Tab-separated table of C-alpha atoms in Angstrom:
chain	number	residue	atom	x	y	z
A	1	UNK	CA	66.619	74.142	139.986
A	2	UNK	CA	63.882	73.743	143.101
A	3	UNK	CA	66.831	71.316	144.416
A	4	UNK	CA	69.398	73.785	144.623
A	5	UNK	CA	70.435	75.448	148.068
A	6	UNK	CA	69.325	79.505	147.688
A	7	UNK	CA	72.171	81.768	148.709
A	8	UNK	CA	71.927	85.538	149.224
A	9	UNK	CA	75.215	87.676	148.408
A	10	UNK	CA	75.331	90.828	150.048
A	11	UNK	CA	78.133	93.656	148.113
A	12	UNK	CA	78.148	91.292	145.567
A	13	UNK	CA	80.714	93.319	143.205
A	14	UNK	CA	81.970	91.257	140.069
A	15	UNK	CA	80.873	88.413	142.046
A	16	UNK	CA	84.346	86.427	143.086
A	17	UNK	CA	82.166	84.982	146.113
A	18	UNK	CA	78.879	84.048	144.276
A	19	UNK	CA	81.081	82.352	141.699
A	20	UNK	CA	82.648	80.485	144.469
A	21	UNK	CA	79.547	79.173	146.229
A	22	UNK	CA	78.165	78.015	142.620
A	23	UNK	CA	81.327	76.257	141.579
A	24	UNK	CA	81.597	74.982	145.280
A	25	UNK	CA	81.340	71.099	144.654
A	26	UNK	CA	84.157	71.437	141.222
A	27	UNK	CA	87.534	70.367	141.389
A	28	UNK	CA	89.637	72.614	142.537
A	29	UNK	CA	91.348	74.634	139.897
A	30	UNK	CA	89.820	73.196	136.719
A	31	UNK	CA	87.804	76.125	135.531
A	32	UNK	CA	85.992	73.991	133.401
A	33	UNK	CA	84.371	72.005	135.958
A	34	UNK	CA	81.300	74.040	137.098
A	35	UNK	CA	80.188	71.833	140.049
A	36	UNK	CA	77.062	69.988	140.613
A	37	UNK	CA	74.432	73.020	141.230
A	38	UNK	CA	74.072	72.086	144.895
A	39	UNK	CA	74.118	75.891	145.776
A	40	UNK	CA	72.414	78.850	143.780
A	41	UNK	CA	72.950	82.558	144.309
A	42	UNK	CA	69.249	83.678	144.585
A	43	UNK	CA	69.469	87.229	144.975
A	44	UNK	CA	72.914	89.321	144.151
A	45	UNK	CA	72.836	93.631	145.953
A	46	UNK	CA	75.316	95.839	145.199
A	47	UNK	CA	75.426	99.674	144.327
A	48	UNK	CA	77.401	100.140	141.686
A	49	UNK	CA	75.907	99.670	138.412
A	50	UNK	CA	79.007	97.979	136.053
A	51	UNK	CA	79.561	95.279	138.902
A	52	UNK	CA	75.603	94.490	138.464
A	53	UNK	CA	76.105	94.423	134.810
A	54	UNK	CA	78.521	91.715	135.275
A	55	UNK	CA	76.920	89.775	137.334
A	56	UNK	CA	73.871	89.904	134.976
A	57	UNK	CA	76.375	88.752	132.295
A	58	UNK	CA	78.075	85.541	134.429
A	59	UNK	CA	74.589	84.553	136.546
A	60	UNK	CA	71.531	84.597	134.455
A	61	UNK	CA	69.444	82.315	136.939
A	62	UNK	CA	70.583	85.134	140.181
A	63	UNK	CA	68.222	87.936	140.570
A	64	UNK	CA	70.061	91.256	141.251
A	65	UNK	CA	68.817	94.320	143.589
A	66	UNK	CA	70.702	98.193	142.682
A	67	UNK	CA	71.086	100.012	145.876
A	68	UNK	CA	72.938	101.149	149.392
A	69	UNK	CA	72.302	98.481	151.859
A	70	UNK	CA	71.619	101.492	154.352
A	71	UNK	CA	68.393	101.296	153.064
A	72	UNK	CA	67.583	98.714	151.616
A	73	UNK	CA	64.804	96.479	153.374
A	74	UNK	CA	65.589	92.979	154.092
A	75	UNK	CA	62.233	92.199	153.479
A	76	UNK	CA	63.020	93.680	150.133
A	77	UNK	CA	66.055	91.380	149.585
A	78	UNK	CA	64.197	88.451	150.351
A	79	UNK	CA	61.429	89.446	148.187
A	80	UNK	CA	63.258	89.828	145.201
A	81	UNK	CA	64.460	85.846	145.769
A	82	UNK	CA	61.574	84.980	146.634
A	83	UNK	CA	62.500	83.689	149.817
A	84	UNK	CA	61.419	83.753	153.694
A	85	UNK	CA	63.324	84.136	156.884
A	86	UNK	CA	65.565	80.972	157.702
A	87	UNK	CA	64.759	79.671	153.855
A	88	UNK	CA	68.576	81.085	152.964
A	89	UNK	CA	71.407	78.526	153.757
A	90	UNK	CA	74.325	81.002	153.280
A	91	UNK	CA	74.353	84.411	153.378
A	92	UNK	CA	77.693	85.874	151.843
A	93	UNK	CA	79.737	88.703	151.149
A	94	UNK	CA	82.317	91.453	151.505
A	95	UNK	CA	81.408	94.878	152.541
A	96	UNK	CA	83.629	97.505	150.762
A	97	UNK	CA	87.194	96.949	152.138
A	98	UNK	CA	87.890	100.669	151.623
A	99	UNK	CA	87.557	102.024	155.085
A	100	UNK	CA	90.233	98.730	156.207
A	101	UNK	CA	92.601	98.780	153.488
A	102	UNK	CA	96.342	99.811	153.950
A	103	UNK	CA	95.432	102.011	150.825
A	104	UNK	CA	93.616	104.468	152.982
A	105	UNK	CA	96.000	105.118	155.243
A	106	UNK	CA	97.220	108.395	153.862
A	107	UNK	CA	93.704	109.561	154.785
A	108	UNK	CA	93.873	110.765	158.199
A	109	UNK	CA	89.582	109.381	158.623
A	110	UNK	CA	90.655	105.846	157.899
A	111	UNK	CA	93.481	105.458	159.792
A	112	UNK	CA	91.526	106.812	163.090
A	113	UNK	CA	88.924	104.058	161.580
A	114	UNK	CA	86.130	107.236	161.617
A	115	UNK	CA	85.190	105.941	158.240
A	116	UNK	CA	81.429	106.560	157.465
A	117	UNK	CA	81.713	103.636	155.450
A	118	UNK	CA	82.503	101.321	158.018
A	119	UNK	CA	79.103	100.994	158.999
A	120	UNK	CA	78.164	98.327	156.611
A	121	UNK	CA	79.447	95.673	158.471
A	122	UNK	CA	76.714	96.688	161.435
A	123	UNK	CA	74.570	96.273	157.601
A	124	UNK	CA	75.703	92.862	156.977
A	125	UNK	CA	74.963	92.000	160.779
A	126	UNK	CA	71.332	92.958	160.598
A	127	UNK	CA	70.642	91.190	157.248
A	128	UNK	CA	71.811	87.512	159.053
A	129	UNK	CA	70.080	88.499	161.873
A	130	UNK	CA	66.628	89.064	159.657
A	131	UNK	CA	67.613	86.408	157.054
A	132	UNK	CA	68.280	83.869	160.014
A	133	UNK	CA	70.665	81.838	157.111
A	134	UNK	CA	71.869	78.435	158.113
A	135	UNK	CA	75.057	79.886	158.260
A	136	UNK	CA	77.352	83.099	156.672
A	137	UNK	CA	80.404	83.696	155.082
A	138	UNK	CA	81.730	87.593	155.872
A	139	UNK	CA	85.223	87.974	154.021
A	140	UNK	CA	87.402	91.424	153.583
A	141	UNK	CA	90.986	92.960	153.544
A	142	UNK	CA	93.308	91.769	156.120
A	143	UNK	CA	93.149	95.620	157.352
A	144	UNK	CA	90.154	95.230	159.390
A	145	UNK	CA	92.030	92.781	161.861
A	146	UNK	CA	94.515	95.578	162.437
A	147	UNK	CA	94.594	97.523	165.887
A	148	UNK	CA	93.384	100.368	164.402
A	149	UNK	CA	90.014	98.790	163.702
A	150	UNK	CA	89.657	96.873	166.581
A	151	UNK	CA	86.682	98.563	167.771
A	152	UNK	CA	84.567	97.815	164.435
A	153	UNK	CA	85.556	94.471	164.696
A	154	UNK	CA	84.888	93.522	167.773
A	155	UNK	CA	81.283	95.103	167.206
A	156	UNK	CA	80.782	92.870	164.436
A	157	UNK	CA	81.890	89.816	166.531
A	158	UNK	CA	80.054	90.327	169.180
A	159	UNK	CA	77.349	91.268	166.945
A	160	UNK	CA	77.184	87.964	164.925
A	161	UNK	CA	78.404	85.991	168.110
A	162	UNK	CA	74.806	87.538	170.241
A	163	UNK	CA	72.840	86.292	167.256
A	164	UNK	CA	74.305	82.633	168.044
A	165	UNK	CA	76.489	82.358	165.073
A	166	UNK	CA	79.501	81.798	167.099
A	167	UNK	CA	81.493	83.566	164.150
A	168	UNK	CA	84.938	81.841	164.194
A	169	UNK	CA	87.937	84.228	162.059
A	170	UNK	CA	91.086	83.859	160.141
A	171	UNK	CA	93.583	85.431	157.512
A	172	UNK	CA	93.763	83.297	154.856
A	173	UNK	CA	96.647	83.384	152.073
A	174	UNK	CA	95.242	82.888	148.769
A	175	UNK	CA	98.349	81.015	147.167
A	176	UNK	CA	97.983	78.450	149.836
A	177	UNK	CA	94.837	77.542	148.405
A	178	UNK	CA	95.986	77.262	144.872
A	179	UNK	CA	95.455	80.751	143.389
A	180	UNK	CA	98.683	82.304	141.346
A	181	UNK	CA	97.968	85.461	144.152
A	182	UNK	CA	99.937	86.367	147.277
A	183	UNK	CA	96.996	87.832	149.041
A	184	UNK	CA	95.383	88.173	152.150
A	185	UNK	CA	91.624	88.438	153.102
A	186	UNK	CA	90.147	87.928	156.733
A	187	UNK	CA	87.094	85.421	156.559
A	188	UNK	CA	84.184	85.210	158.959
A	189	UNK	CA	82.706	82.313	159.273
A	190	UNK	CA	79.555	80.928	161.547
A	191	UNK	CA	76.479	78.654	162.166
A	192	UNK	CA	73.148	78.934	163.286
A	193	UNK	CA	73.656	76.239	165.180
A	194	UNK	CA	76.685	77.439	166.965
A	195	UNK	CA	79.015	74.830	166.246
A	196	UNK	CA	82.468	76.181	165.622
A	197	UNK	CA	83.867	76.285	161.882
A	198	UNK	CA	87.360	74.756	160.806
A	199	UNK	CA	89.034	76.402	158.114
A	200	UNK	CA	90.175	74.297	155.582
A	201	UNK	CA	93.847	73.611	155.532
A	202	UNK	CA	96.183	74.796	153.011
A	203	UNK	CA	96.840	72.657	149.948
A	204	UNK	CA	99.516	74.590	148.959
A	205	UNK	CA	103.043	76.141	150.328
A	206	UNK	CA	105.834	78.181	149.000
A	207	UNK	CA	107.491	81.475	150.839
A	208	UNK	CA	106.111	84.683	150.972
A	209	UNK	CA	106.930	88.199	152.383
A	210	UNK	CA	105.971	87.044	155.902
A	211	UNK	CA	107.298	83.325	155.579
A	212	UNK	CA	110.620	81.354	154.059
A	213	UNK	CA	108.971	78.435	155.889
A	214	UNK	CA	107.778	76.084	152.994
A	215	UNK	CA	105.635	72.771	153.594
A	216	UNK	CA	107.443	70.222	151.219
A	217	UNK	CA	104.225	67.857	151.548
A	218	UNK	CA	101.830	70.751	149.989
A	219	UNK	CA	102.000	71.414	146.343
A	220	UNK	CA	103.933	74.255	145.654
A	221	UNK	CA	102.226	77.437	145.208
A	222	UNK	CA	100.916	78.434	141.743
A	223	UNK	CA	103.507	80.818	139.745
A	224	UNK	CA	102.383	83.756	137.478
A	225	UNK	CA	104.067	81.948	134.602
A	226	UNK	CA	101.839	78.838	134.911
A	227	UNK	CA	98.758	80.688	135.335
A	228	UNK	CA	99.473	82.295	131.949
A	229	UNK	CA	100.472	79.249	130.280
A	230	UNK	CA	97.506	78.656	126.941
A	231	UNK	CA	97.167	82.576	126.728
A	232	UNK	CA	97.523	84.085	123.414
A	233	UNK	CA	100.600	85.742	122.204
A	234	UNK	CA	99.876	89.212	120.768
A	235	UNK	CA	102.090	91.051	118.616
A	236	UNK	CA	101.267	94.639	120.030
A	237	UNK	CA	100.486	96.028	123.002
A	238	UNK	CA	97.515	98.441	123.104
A	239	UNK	CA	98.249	102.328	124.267
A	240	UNK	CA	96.629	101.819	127.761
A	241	UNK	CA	98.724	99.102	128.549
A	242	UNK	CA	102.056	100.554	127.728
A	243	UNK	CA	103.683	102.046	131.191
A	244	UNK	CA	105.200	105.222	129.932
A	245	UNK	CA	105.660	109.025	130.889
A	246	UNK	CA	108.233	109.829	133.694
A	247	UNK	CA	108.774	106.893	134.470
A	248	UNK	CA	108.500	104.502	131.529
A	249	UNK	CA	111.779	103.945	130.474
A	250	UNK	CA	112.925	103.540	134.608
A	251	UNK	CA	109.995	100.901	134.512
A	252	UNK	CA	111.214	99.136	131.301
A	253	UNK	CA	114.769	98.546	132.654
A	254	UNK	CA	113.601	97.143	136.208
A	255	UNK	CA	114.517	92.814	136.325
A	256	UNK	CA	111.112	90.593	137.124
A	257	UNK	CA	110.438	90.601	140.496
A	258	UNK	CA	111.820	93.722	141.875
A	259	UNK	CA	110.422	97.407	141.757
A	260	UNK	CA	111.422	101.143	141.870
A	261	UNK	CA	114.229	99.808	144.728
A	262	UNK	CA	116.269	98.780	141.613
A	263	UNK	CA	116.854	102.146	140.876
A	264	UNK	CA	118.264	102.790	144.389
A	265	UNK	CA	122.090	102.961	145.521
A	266	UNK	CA	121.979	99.309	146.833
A	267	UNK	CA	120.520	97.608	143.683
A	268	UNK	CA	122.027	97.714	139.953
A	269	UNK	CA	119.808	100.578	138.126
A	270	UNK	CA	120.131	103.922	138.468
A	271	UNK	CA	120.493	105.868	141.146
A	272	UNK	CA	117.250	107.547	140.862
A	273	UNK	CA	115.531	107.040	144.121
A	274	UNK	CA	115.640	107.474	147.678
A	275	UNK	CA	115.753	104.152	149.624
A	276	UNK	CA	112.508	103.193	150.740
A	277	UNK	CA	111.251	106.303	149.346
A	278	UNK	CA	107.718	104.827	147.582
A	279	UNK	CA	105.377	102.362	148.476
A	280	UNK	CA	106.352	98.856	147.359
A	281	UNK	CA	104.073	98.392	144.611
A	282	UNK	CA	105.401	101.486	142.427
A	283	UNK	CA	106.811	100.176	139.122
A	284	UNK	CA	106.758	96.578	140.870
A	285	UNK	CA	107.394	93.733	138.039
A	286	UNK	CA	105.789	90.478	138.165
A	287	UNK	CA	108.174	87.457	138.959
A	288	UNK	CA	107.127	84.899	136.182
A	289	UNK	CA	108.018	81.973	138.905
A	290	UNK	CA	106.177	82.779	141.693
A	291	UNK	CA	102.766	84.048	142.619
A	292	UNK	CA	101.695	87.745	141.568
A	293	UNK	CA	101.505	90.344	144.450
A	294	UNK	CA	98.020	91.533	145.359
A	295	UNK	CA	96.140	93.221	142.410
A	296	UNK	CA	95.249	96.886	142.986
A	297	UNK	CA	91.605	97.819	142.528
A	298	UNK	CA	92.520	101.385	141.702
A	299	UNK	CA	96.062	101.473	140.850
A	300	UNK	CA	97.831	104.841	140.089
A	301	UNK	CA	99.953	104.875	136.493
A	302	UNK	CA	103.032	103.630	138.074
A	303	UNK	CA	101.716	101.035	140.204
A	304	UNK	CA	102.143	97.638	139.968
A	305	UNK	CA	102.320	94.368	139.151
A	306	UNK	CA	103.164	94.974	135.682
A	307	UNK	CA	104.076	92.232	133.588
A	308	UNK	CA	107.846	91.010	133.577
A	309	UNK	CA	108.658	91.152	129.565
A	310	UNK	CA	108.530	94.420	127.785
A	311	UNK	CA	106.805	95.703	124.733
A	312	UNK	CA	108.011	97.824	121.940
A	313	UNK	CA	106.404	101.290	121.265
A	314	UNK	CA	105.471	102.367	117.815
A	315	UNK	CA	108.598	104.382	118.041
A	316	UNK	CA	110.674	101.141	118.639
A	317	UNK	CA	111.664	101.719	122.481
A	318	UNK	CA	111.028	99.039	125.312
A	319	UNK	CA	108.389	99.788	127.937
A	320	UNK	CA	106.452	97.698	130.532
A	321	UNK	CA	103.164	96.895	130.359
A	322	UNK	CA	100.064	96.525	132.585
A	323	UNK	CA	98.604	93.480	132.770
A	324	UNK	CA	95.490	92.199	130.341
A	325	UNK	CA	91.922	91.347	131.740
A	326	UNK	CA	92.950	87.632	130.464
A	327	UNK	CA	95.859	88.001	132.525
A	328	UNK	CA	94.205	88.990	135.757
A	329	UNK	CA	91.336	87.087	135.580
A	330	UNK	CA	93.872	83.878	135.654
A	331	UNK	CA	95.705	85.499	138.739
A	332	UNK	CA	91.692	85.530	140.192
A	333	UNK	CA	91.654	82.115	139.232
A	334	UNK	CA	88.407	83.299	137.582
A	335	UNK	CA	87.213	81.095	134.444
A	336	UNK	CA	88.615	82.789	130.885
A	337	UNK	CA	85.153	83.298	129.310
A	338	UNK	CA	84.224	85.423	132.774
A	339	UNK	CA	82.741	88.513	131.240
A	340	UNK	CA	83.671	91.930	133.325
A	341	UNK	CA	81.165	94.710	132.341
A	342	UNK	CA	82.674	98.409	131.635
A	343	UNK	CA	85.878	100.138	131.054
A	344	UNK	CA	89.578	98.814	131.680
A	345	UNK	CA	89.361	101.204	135.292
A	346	UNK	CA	86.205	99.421	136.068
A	347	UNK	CA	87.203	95.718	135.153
A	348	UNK	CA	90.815	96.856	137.143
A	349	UNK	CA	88.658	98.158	140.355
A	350	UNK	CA	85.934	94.734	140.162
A	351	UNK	CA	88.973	92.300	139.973
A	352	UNK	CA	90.948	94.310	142.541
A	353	UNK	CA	87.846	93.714	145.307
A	354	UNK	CA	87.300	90.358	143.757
A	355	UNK	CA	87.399	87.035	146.055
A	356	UNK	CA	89.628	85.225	144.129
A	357	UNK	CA	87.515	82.144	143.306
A	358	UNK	CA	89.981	78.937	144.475
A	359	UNK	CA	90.356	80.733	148.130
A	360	UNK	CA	86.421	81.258	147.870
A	361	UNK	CA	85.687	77.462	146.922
A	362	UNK	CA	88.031	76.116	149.512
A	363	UNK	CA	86.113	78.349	152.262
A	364	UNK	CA	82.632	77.446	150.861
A	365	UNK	CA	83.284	74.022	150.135
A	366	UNK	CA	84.707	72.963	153.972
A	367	UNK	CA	81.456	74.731	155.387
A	368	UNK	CA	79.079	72.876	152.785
A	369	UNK	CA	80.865	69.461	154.005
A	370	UNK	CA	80.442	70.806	158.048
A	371	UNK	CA	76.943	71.471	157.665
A	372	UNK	CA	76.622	68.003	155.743
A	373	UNK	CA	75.944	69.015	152.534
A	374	UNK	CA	78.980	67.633	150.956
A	375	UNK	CA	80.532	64.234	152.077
A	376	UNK	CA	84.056	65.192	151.581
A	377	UNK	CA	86.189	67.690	148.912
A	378	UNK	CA	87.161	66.986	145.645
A	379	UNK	CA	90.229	64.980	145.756
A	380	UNK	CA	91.911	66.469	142.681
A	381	UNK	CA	94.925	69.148	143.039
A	382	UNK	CA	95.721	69.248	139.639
A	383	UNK	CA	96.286	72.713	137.708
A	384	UNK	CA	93.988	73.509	135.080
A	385	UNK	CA	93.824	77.075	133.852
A	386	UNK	CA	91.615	76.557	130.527
């Protein structure tokens, strides 16, 4: 264990990021490969009590700290991992994407970027600068690139960049990396020793809503279908995961792949909504053959992906259903005996803000093999969802 590289995770949540530095040096996308221990979350901090329950329940060696990183010391982080100043290699983490998201537009606060919240990435910048790590990851919703947040992240650039880091920054697609997942987080990445980072390149292609360009020489992206493949087959749906109400038996006619636009003039349903009407998640229906769509962290009842077949109510009619934790955690990429603490909302909301673990890996593992840690990546593409 005194071999292993100490890591402190900052906003922890379920932990998609710790659980990517730990599994690091494993094959890509053979969830039963956990690596070689060369790095070791030391000390996990988060707030909110169910996401420290789970990380308790995946990472029994990681010491955890309950709190708002407002005001919590670093000394006090340190401390609990029973580290010093420059003894980290990595700090990581995501500070809540809330205040950046596209799903806080309709508040009039977030889209002026006046979010109190927003703050926490000043947080992060003062724990690197009083940890002095060897190097940090920073990773969060695509949103916070956006014009509209420009000013917060240019602050935390220029932040990181005075401290020496030269913080390097891209979007990265998560299918491209091999998770069944069409989405988008914004990693920053940088040294102590101010050499720039290189992102690893994709090892996957296939089209997505902002690209019909496909890379024949990748392996093709990961399909919803394949990640469920080995799942077991259950009989009957449970009453929370049954889409009904107003708009259950609309959801139960709707083809895989498309949503409420079905029911439009201009597509074969009914004619039940205005074009364009609803945001393009509501009553969206997973495509078995390609990658799912983002996966909400706090979903309203008609919003989607739900899965593409239907299930039968005890009244014998045909409704859609919501997805199963087994089901999500494979469109994570997470391992199947990952245990999420709390209720279906809270596993939902902890998956939702998740890193999904192969896009995690492939960012951790091409800064272990920069910094000389690791001689080269796995060679090994192969899909393995066990």
């Amino acid at each position: 264990m005194s071999e292993q590289l100490p890591v402190v995770s900052l906003f922890s949540g379920a932990g998609g990021l710790d659980l990517a530095v730990e599994r690091a040096d494993a094959e890509p996308l053979s969830t039963a490969d956990l690596g070689g221990g060369l790095l070791r979350v030391s000390v996990a901090t988060d707030y909110n009590e169910p996401a420290l329950q789970t990380l308790k329940a995946n990472f029994r060696d990681t010491k955890t700290l309950t709190g708002d990183i407002r005001v919590v010391p670093t000394e006090e982080i340190l401390a609990k991992a029973g580290l010093r100043a420059k003894e980290p290699v990595l700090v990581v983490g995501g500070p809540p994407c809330t205040p950046f998201s596209k799903s806080g537009f309709w508040l009039e606060q977030k889209r002026e970027s006046r979010d109190p919240n927003a703050s926490l990435l000043d947080e992060y910048v003062r724990v690197v600068r009083e940890t002095q790590p060897e190097a940090f990851i920073l990773e969060n919703v695509q949103g916070l690139t956006y014009k509209t947040h420009k000013a917060q992240f240019e602050r935390l650039l220029k932040g990181l960049g005075a401290l020496g880091y030269n913080p390097q920054w891209k979007v990265l697609l998560a299918a491209d990396y091999g998770v069944p997942q069409l989405r988008r987080r914004v990693f920053v990445v940088g040294r102590r020793d101010g050499q720039r980072f290189e992102f690893p390149e994709p090892t996957h292609s296939g089209w997505s809503e902002h690209s019909r360009t496909v890379d024949a020489t990748k392996i093709p992206h990961v399909t919803a279908a394949q990640a469920f493949e080995g799942l077991p087959i259950l009989s009957r749906a449970s009453n929370d995961e049954i889409v009904d109400g107003n708009y259950g038996e609309l959801a139960a006619e709707i083809p895989p792949g498309q949503n409420y636009l079905w029911h439009t003039e201009r597509y074969g349903g009914r004619n039940h909504f205005e074009w364009r009407s609803r945001y393009w998640t509501f009553l969206l229906r997973l495509d078995p053959n390609r990658p799912s769509t983002t996966l909400q962290a706090q979903p309203g009842p008609w919003v989607g992906p739900f899965h593409w077949e239907n299930v039968r109510t005890t009244s014998g009619q045909e409704r859609a259903r919501r997805l199963r934790v087994n089901e999500m955690l494979r469109l994570m990429s997470f391992p199947d005996d990952f245990k999420i603490a709390g209720t279906r909302a809270d596993v939902q909301r902890q998956l939702g803000n998740a890193v999904p673990l192969e896009l995690g890996k492939a960012v951790v593992r091409a800064l272990m093999t920069q910094l000389g840690y690791l001689d080269r990546e796995p060679a090994s593409r192969s899909v393995a969802f066990a």
